[in-house]
Coordinates of C-alpha atoms and ligand atoms in Angstrom, one line a residue:
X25 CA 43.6 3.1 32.8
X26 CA 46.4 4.9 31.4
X27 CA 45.7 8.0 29.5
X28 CA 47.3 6.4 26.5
X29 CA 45.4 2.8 27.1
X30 CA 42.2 5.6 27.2
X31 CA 43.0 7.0 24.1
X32 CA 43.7 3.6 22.2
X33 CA 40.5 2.0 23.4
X34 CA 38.5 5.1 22.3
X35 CA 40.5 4.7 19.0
X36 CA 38.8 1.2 18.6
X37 CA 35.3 2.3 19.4
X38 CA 35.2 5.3 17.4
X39 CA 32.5 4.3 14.4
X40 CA 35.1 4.2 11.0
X41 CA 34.0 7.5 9.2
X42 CA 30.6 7.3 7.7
X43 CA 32.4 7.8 4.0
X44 CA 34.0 4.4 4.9
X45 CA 31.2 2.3 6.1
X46 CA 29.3 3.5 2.8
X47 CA 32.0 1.9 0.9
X48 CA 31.8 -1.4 2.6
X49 CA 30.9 -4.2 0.4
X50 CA 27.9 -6.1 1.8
X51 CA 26.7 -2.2 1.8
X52 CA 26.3 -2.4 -1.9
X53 CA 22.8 -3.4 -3.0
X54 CA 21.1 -1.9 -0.3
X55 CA 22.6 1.6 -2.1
X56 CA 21.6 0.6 -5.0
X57 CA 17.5 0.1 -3.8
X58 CA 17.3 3.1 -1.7
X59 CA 19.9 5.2 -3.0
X60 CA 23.1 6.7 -1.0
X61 CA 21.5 9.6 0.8
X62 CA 19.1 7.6 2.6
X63 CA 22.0 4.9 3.2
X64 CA 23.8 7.6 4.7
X65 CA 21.1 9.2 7.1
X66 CA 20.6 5.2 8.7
X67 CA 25.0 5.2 8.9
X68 CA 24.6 8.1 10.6
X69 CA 22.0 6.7 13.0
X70 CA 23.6 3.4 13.4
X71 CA 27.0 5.4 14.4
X72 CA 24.6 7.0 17.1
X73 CA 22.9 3.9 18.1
X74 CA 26.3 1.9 18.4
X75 CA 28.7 4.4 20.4
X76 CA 30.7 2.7 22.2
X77 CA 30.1 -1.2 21.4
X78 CA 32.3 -3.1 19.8
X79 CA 29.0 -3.9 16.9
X80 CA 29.4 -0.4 15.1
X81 CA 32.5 -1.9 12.9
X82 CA 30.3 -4.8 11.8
X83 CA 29.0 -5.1 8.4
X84 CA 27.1 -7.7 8.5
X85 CA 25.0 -6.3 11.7
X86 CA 25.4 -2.9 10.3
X87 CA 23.7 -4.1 7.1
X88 CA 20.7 -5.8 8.8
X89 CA 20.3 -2.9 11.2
X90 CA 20.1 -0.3 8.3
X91 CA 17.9 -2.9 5.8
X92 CA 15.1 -2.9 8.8
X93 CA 15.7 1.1 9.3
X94 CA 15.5 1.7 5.5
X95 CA 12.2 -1.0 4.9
X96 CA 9.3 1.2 5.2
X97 CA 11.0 3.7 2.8
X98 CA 12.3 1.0 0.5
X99 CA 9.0 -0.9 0.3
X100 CA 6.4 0.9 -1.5
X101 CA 3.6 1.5 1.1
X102 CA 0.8 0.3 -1.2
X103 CA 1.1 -3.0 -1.6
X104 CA -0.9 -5.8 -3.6
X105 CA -2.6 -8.2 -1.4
X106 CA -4.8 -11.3 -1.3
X107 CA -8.0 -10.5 -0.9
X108 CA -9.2 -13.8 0.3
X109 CA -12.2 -11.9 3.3
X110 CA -15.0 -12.8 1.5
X111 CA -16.2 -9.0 0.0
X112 CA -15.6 -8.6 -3.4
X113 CA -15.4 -4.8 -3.9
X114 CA -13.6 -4.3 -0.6
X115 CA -13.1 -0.6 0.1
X116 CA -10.1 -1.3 2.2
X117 CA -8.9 -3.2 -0.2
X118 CA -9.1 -0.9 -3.3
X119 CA -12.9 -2.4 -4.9
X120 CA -13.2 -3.2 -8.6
X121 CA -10.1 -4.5 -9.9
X122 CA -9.4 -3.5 -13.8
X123 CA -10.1 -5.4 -17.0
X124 CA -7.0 -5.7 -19.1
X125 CA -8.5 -3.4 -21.5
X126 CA -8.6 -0.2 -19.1
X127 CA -5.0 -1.5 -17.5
X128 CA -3.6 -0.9 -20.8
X129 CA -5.3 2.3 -21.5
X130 CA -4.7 3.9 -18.4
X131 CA -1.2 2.4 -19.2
X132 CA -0.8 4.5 -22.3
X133 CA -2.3 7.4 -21.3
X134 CA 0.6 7.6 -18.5
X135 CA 3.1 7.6 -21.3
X136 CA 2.1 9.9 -23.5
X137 CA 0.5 13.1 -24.2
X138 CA -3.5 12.7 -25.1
X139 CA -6.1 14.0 -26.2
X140 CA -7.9 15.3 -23.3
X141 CA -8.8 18.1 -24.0
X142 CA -8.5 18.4 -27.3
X143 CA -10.4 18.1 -30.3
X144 CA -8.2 16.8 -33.7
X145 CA -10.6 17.4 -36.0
X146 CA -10.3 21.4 -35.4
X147 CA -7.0 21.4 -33.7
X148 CA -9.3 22.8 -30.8
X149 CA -9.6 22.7 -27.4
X150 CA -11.9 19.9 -26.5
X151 CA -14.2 18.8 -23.7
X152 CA -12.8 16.2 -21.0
X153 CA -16.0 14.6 -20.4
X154 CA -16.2 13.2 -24.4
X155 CA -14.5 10.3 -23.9
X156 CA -17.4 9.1 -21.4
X157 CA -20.5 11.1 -21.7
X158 CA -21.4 9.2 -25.1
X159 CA -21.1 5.7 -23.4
X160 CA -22.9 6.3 -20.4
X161 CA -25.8 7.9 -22.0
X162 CA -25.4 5.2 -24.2
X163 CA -25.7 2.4 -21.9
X164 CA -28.4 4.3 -19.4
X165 CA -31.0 5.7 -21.9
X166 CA -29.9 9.0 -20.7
X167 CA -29.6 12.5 -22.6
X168 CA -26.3 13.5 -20.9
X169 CA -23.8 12.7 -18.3
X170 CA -20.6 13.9 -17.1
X171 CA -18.2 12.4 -14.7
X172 CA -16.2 13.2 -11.3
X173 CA -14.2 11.8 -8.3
X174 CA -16.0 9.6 -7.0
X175 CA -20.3 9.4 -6.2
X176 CA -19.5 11.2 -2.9
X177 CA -18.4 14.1 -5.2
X178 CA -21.1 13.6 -8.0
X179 CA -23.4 14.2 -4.7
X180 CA -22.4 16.9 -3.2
X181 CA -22.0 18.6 -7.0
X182 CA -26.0 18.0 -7.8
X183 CA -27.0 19.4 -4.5
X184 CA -25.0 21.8 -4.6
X185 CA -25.5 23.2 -8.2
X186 CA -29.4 22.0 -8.6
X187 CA -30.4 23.1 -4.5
X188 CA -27.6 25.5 -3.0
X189 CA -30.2 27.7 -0.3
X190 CA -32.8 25.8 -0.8
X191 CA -34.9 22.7 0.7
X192 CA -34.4 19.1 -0.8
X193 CA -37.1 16.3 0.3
X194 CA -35.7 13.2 1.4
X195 CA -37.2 10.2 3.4
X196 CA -36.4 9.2 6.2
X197 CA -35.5 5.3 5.7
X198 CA -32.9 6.3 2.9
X199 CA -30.9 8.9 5.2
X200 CA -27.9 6.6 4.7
X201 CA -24.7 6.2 6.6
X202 CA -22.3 4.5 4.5
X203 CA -18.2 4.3 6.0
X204 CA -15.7 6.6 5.7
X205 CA -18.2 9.6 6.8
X206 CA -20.7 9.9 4.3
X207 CA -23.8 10.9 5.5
X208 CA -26.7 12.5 3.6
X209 CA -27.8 14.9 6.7
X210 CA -24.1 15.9 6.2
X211 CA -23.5 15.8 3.0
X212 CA -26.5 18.2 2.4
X213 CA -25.6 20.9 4.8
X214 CA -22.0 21.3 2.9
X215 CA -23.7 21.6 -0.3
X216 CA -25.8 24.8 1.2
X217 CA -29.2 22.8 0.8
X218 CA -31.7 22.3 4.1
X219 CA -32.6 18.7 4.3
X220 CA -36.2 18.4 4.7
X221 CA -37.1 14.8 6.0
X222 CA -40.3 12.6 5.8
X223 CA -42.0 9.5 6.8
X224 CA -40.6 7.5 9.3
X225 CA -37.7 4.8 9.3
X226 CA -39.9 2.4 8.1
X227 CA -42.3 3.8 6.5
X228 CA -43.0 6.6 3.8
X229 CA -46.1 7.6 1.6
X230 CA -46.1 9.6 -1.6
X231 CA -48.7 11.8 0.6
X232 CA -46.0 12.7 3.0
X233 CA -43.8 14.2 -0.7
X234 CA -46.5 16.0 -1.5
X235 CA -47.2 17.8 2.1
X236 CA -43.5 18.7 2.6
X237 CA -43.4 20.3 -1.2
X238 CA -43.2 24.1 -0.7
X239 CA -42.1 27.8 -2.2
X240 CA -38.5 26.6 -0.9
X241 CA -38.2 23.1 -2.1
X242 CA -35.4 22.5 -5.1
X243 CA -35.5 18.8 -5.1
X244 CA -36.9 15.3 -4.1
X245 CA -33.6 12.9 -3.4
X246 CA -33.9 9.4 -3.3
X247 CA -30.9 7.3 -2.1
X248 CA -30.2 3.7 -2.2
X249 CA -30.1 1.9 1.2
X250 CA -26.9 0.3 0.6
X251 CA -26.0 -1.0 3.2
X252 CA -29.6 -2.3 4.9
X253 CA -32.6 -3.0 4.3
X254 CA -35.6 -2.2 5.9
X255 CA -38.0 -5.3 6.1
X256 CA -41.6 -6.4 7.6
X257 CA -43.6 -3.4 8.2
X258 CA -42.3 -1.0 5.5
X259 CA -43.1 1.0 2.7
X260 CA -40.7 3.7 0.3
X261 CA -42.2 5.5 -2.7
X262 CA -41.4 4.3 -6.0
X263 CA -39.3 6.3 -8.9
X264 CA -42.9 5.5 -10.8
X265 CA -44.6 7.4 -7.9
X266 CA -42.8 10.2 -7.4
X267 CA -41.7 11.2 -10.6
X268 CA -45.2 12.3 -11.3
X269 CA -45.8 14.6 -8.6
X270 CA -42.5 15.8 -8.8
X271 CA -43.2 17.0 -12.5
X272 CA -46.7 18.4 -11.7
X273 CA -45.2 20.5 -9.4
X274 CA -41.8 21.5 -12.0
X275 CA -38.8 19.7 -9.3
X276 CA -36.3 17.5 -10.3
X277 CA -36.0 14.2 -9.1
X278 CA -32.5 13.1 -8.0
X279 CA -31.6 9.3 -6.9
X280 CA -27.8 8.4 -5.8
X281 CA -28.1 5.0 -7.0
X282 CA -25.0 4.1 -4.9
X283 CA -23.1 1.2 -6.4
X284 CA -25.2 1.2 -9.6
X285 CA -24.8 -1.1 -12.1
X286 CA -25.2 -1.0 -16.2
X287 CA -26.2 -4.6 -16.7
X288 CA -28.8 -6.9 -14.6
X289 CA -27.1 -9.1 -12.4
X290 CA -29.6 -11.6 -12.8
X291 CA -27.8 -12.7 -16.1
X292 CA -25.6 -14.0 -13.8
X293 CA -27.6 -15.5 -11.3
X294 CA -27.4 -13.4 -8.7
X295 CA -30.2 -10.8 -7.1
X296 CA -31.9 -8.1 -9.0
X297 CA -29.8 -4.5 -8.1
X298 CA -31.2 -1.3 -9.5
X299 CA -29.9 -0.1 -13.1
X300 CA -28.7 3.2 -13.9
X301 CA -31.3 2.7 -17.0
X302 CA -34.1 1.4 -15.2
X303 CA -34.1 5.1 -13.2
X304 CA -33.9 7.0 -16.2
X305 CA -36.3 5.0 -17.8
X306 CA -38.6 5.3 -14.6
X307 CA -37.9 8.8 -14.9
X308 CA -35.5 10.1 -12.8
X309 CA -33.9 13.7 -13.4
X310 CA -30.3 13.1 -12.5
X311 CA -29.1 9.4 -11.3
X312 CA -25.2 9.3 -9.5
X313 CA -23.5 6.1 -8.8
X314 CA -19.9 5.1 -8.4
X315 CA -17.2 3.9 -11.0
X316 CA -15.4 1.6 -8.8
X317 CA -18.3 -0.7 -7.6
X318 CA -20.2 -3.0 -9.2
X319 CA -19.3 -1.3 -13.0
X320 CA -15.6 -2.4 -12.0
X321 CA -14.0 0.6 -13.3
X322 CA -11.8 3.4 -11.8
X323 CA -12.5 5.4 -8.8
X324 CA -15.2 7.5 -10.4
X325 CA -18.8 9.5 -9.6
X326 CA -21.2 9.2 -12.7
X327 CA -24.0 11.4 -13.6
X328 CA -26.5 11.3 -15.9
X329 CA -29.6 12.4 -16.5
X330 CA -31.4 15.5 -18.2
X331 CA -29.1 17.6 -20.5
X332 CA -30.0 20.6 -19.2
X333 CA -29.5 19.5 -15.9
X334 CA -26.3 17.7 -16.4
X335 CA -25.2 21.2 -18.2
X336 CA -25.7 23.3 -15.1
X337 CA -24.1 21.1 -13.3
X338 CA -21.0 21.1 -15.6
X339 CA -20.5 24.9 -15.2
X340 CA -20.8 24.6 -11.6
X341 CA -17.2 25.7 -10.5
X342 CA -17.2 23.1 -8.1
X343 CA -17.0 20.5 -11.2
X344 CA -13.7 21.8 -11.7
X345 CA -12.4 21.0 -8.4
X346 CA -13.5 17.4 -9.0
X347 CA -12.9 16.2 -11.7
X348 CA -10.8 13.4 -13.2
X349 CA -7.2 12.9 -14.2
X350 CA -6.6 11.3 -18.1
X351 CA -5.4 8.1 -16.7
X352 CA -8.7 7.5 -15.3
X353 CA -10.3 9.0 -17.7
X354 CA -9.0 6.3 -19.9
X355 CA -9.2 3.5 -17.4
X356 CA -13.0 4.4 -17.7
X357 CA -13.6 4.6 -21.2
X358 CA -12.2 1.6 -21.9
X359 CA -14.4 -0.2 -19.2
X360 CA -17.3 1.7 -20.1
X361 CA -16.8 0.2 -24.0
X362 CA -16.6 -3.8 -22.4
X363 CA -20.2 -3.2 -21.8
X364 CA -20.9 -2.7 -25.2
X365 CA -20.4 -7.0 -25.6
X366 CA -22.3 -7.9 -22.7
X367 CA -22.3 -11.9 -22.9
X368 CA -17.9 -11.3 -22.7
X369 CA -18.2 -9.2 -19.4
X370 CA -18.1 -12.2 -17.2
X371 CA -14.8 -13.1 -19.1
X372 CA -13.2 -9.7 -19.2
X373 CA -14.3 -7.8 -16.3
X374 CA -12.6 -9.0 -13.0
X375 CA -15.9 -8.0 -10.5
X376 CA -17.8 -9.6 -12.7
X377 CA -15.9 -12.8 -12.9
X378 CA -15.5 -13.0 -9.3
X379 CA -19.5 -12.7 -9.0
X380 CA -20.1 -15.2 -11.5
X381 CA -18.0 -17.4 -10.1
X382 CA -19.9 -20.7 -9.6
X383 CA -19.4 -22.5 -6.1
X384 CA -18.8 -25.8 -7.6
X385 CA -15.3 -23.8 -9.3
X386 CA -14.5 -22.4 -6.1
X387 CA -15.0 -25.8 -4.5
X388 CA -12.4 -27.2 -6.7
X389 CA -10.0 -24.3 -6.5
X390 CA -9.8 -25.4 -2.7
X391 CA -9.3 -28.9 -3.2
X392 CA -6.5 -27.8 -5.0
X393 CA -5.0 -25.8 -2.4
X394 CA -5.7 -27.9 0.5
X395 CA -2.6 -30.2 0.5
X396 CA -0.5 -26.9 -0.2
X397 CA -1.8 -24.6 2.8
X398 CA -2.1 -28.1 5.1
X399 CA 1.6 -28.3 4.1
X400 CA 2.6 -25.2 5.1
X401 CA 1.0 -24.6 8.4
X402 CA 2.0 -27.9 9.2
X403 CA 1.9 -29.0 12.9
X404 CA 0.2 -25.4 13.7
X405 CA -3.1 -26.0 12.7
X406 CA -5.8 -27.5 10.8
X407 CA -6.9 -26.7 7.5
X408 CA -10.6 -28.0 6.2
X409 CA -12.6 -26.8 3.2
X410 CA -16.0 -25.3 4.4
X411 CA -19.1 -23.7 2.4
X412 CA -19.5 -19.8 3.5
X413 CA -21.3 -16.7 2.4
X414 CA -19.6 -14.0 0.8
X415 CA -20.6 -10.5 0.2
X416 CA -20.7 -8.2 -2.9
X417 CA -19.2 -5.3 -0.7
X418 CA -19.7 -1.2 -0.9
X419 CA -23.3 -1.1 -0.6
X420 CA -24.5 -3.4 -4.0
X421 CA -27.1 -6.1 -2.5
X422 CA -26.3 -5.6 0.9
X423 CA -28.6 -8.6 2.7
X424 CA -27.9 -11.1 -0.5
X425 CA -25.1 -13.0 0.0
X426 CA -22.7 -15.0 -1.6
X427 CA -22.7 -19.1 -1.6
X428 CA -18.9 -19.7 -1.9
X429 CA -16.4 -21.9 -0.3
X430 CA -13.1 -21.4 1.8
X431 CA -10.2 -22.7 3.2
X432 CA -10.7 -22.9 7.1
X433 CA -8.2 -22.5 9.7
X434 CA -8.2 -23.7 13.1
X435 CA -5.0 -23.1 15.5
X436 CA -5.0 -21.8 18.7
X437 CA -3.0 -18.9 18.3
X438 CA -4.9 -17.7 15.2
X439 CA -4.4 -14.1 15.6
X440 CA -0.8 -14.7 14.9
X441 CA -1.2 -16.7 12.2
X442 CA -3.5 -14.5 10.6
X443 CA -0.7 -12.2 10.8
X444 CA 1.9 -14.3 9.8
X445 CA -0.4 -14.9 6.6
X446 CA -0.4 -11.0 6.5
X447 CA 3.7 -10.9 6.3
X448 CA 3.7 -13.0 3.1
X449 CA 5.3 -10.8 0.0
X450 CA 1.9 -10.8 -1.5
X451 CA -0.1 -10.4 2.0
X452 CA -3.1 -12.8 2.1
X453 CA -6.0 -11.2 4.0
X454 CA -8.8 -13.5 5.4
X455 CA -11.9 -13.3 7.9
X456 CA -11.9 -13.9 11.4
X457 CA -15.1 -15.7 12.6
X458 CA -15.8 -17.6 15.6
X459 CA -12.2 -18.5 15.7
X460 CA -11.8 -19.5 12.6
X461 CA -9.8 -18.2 9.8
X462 CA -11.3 -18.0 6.5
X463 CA -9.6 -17.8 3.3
X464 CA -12.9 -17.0 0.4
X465 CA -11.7 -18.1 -2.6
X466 CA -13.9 -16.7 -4.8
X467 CA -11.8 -13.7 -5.1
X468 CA -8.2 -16.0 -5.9
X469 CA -7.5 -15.6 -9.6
X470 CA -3.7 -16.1 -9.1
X471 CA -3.0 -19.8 -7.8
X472 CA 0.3 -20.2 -8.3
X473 CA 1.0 -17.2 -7.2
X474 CA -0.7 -17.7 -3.8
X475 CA 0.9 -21.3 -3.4
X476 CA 4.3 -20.2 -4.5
X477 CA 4.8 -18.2 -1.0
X478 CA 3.2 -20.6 1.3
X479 CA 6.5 -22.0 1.6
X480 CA 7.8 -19.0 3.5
X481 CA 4.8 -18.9 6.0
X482 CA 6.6 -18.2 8.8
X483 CA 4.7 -18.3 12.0
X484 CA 5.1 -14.8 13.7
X485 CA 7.0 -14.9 17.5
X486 CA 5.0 -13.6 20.1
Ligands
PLP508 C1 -20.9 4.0 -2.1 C2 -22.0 5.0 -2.0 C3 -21.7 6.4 -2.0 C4 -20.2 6.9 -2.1 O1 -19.7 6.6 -3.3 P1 -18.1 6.8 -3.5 O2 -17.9 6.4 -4.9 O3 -17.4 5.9 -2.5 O4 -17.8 8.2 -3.2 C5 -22.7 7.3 -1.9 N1 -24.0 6.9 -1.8 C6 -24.3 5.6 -1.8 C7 -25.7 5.2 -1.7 C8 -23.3 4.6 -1.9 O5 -23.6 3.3 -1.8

């Protein structure tokens, strides 16, 4: 090749100037969603990528090649999804979904200045936990209460401020693993106290409290099991136990109630799960349970119990490293107040919709969808409606389970069409057992929603 053919030819391969591709047409809308700079940086990669091939003055492949570059930026990583797996408060999946009512609050709080921590009546400063101590002593009998992060916090924070150097007595069936790390033996040792165990894994006697009681001890913890039980040959000590040889000898009683709930399930028909008022009523010091399970609030830890207590623990200056933002705060509040009109909580508050769901209306939500989702998969597979057991999820009733009903798929390559299910815009997450695909529907409040994508169900290639 001549020197001048070499010179044309490398005149035809040279990328156009990066100005000039960002001014090409079919360019356009992807500029406007991610914005120029970022559309620029993938130019600039796609000029690397395509040195030398004839592709790099393409705008149409130039286009697609920079959408897939720019996706995971352009998408918002948190998505919605379907949460068809059967769990209801699905820590994976975000737990409690949000009543209108605390939407809209946490909605308006976002906009606007509040009153957080300020008081209008004196144009003073004011005290965060206001807007939720009065409805959570309120609705648990309790003197006082204050609120944090989440229960892991609200843990860690009573140890630590009621037990820091000292020994808290705690048996040995309710040392509790629950996921994502929390365990009480470790959980103890970062709040400074030495865990003193008794009894054995199945059982434990109010004799073996009262033995392990010395000069050192701070506290007597009991936790929930929440996520096993221990049955047959077993034995814990009751709040109504312990409490009085806790007092006789001048120790607080502490109990992480775990998912804790405000009202009795059994209005709804499901198992009895502990109350936050039962345990103050029994006589627990300080009780701690979470904001995002069974209430069906915000991410939250709650603590109530004894105001003197509850006041120590407030000046503790690890409260201040925990504590909560106004939107939650809002979000809570306006939760916390749906409980004040019990008989509407199954209408307004999503968790407890779900769990009051009745089979027979979950039976006929999937004979609605079954011609839909047979439609869709087509050829692929199979699609029956079968009666299954869901769960309550994140420790609330952990052996009860749910009668419900789902949409069952059977196809021979159902990995991939569980991921194809998962590449919907609104992903659609189901259960994998025994090779079969479930879809729980006790857990689908938008239909149309759900049915309006099936049509671009798209079975991944291997
Ligand atoms: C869920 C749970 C926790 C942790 O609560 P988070 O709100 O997730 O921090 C602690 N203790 C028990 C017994 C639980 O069930």
């Amino acid at each position: 090749m001549s020197r001048a053919d070499q010179a044309e030819r490398e005149a035809v391969l040279r990328p156009p100037s990066i100005d000039r591709m960002a001014g090409w047409p079919s360019l356009q809308p992807l500029i406007d969603r991610a914005g120029r700079g970022l559309v620029i940086e993938a130019l600039r990669a796609w000029a690397a990528a395509k040195r030398g091939s004839a592709d790099v003055a393409d705008p149409v492949a130039c286009r697609r090649w920079c959408e897939a570059k720019l996706a995971p930026l352009v998408q918002p990583s948190q998505r919605p999804v379907f949460n068809l797996t059967g769990t209801v408060l699905h820590t994976n999946l975000g737990r409690a979904l949000l009543a209108e009512e605390a939407i809209q609050a946490a909605v308006d709080a976002m906009r606007s200045p509040t009153t957080l921590e300020y008081d209008l009546a004196n144009g003073r400063r004011g005290e965060r936990d206001h807007h939720v101590a009065p409805w959570l002593t309120r609705l648990t009998g309790a003197e006082a209460a204050t609120a944090v992060n989440n229960n892991a916090a609200a843990v860690l924070l009573v140890l630590s401020a009621l037990a820091a150097g000292k020994e808290v007595i705690v048996s040995r069936g309710e040392l509790i693993e629950i996921g994502g790390a929390f365990r009480i033996p470790d959980i103890m040792t970062r709040a400074g106290c030495r865990l003193v165990e008794v009894g054995t894994t199945n059982r434990t006697h109010l004799s073996d409290y009262a033995n392990a009681i010395g000069p050192e001890t701070a506290a007597i913890m009991k936790v929930h099991p929440s996520n096993y039980a221990v049955t047959g040959f077993a034995k814990s000590v009751p709040a109504s136990e312990l409490v009085p040889l806790a007092r006789a000898k001048g120790l607080p009683v502490i109990e992480d109630l775990g998912s804790g709930t405000l009202v009795d399930l059994e209005t709804w028909g499901l198992p009895h799960e502990p109350t936050a008022r039962e345990a103050i009523a029994a006589g627990i010091d300080l009780v701690t349970f979470s904001g995002d399970k069974l209430l069906g609030g915000p991410q939250a830890g709650l603590i109530v119990g004894r105001r003197a207590l509850v006041e120590r623990i407030a000046r503790n200056p690890m409260k201040r490293a925990m504590r909560l933002d106004k939107i939650r705060l809002a979000a809570l509040e306006a939760t916390l107040r749906l409980y004040a009109d019990p008989a509407r909580l199954a209408e307004r508050l999503p968790t407890v919709r779900a769990l009051a769901r009745p089979p027979f209306e979950i039976r006929a939500l999937a004979e609605r969808l079954l011609p839909a989702v047979g439609k869709a998969l087509g050829s692929r597979a199979s699609v029956t409606i079968e009666p299954v057991r869901g769960q309550i999820g994140s420790g609330a009733l952990p052996v009860d389970l749910l009668p419900s009903f789902a949409l069952a798929i059977y196809a021979d390559k159902l990995d991939r069409l569980a991921q194809s299910f998962r590449q919907l815009p609104i992903p659609v997450i189901g259960r994998i057992s025994d090779d079969v695909l479930y879809f729980d529907l006790r857990t689908l409040d938008d239909e149309p929603g759900f049915v309006d994508q099936l049509e671009r169900l798209d079975v991944v290639a291997d």
